XYZ file of C-alpha atoms in Angstrom:
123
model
C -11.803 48.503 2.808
C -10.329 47.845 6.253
C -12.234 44.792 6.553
C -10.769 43.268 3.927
C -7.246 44.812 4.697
C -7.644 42.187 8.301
C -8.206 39.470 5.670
C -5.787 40.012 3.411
C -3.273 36.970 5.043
C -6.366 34.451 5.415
C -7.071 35.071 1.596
C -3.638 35.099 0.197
C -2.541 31.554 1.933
C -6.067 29.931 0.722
C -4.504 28.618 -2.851
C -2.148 27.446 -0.742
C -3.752 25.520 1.373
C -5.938 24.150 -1.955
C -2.403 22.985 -3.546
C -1.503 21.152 -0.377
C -3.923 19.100 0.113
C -4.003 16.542 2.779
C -2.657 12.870 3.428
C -4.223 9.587 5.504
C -2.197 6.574 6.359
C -3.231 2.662 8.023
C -0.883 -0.433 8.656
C -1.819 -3.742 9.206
C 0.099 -7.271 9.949
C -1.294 -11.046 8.705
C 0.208 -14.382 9.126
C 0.625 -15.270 5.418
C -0.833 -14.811 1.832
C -1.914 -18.322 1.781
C -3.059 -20.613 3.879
C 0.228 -22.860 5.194
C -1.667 -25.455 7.591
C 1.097 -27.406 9.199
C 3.285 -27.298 6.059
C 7.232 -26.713 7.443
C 9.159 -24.381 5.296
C 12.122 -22.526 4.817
C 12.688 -18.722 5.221
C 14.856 -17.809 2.379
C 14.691 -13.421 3.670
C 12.967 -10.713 3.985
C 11.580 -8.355 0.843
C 9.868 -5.259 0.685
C 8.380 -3.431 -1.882
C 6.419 -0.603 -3.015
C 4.169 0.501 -5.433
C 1.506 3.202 -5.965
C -1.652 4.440 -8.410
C -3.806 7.261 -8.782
C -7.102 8.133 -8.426
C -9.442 11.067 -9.233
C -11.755 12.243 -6.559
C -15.143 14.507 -6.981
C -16.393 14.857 -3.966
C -18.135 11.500 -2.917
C -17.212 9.543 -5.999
C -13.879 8.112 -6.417
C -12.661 7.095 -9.999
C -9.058 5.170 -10.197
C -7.239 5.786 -13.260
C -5.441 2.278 -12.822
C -6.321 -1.313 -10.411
C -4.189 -1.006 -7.314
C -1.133 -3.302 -7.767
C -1.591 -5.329 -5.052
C -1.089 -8.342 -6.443
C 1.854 -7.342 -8.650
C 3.447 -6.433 -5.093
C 3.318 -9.639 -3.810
C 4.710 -11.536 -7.096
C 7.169 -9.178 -7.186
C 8.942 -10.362 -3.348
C 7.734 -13.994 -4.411
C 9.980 -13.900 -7.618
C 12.890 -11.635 -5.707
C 13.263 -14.357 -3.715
C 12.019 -18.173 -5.678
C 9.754 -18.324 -2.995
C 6.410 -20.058 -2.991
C 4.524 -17.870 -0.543
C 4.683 -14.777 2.350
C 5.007 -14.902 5.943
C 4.933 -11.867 8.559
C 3.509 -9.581 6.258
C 4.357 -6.092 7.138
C 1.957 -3.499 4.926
C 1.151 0.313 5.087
C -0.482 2.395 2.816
C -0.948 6.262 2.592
C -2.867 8.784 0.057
C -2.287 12.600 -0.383
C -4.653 14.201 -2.406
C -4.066 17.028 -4.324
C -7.083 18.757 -5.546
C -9.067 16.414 -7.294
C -6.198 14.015 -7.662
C -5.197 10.481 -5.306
C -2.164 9.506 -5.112
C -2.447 6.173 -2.830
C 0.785 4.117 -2.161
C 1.310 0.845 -0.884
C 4.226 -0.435 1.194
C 4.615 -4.546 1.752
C 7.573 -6.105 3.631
C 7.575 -9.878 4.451
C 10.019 -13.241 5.058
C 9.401 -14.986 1.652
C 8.876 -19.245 2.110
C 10.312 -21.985 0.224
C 7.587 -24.543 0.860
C 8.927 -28.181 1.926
C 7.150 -31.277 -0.294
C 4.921 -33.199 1.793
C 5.598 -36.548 3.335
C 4.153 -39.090 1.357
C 0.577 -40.689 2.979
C 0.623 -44.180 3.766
C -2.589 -46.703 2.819
């Protein structure tokens, strides 16, 4: 009985600990969402955005309950803006998990580009 009197703390704070969970974050930069070549264009400002999903995790396998909304990130600062692409893209995403549950979360700031027309070619 004494033994388990010294564990007493270390077993009452595991559900704890369960219902925490834990969290992971990266970050990463790029030039733009499409290729621009030598195009000039014009910086209308800078949008941000973000967005977030869940997933359900069982050990090794991984099951998300929805597509991350990537995509619907970016169109969303394209049509803030009337802008025809992103430059300077700013992202960062995180995940807690709770149990067997994902949140994962998705931040993306950028300049959003009016694109210029092109000169015409001569023959």
């Amino acid at each position: 009985m004494r033994i388990f009197n010294r564990f007493r703390p270390a077993l009452a704070a595991l559900p704890l600990l369960l219902i925490i969970g834990c969290a992971s974050a990266s970050a990463g930069i790029a030039t733009s969402n499409v290729p621009l070549g030598n195009r000039e264009y014009e910086i209308l400002g800078t949008a941000e955005t973000s967005t977030s999903w869940w997933s359900v995790d069982l050990g090794i396998i991984g099951l998300p309950l929805d597509a991350p909304p990537v995509d619907a990130a970016v169109q969303k600062l394209l049509s803030e803006k009337g802008g025809d692409a992103l430059v300077n893209l700013r992202y960062s995403t995180d995940r807690s998990i709770f149990l067997f549950m994902t949140r994962h979360r998705f931040h993306l700031k950028a300049d959003v580009v009016k694109l210029k027309p092109e000169p015409a070619r001569r023959r």
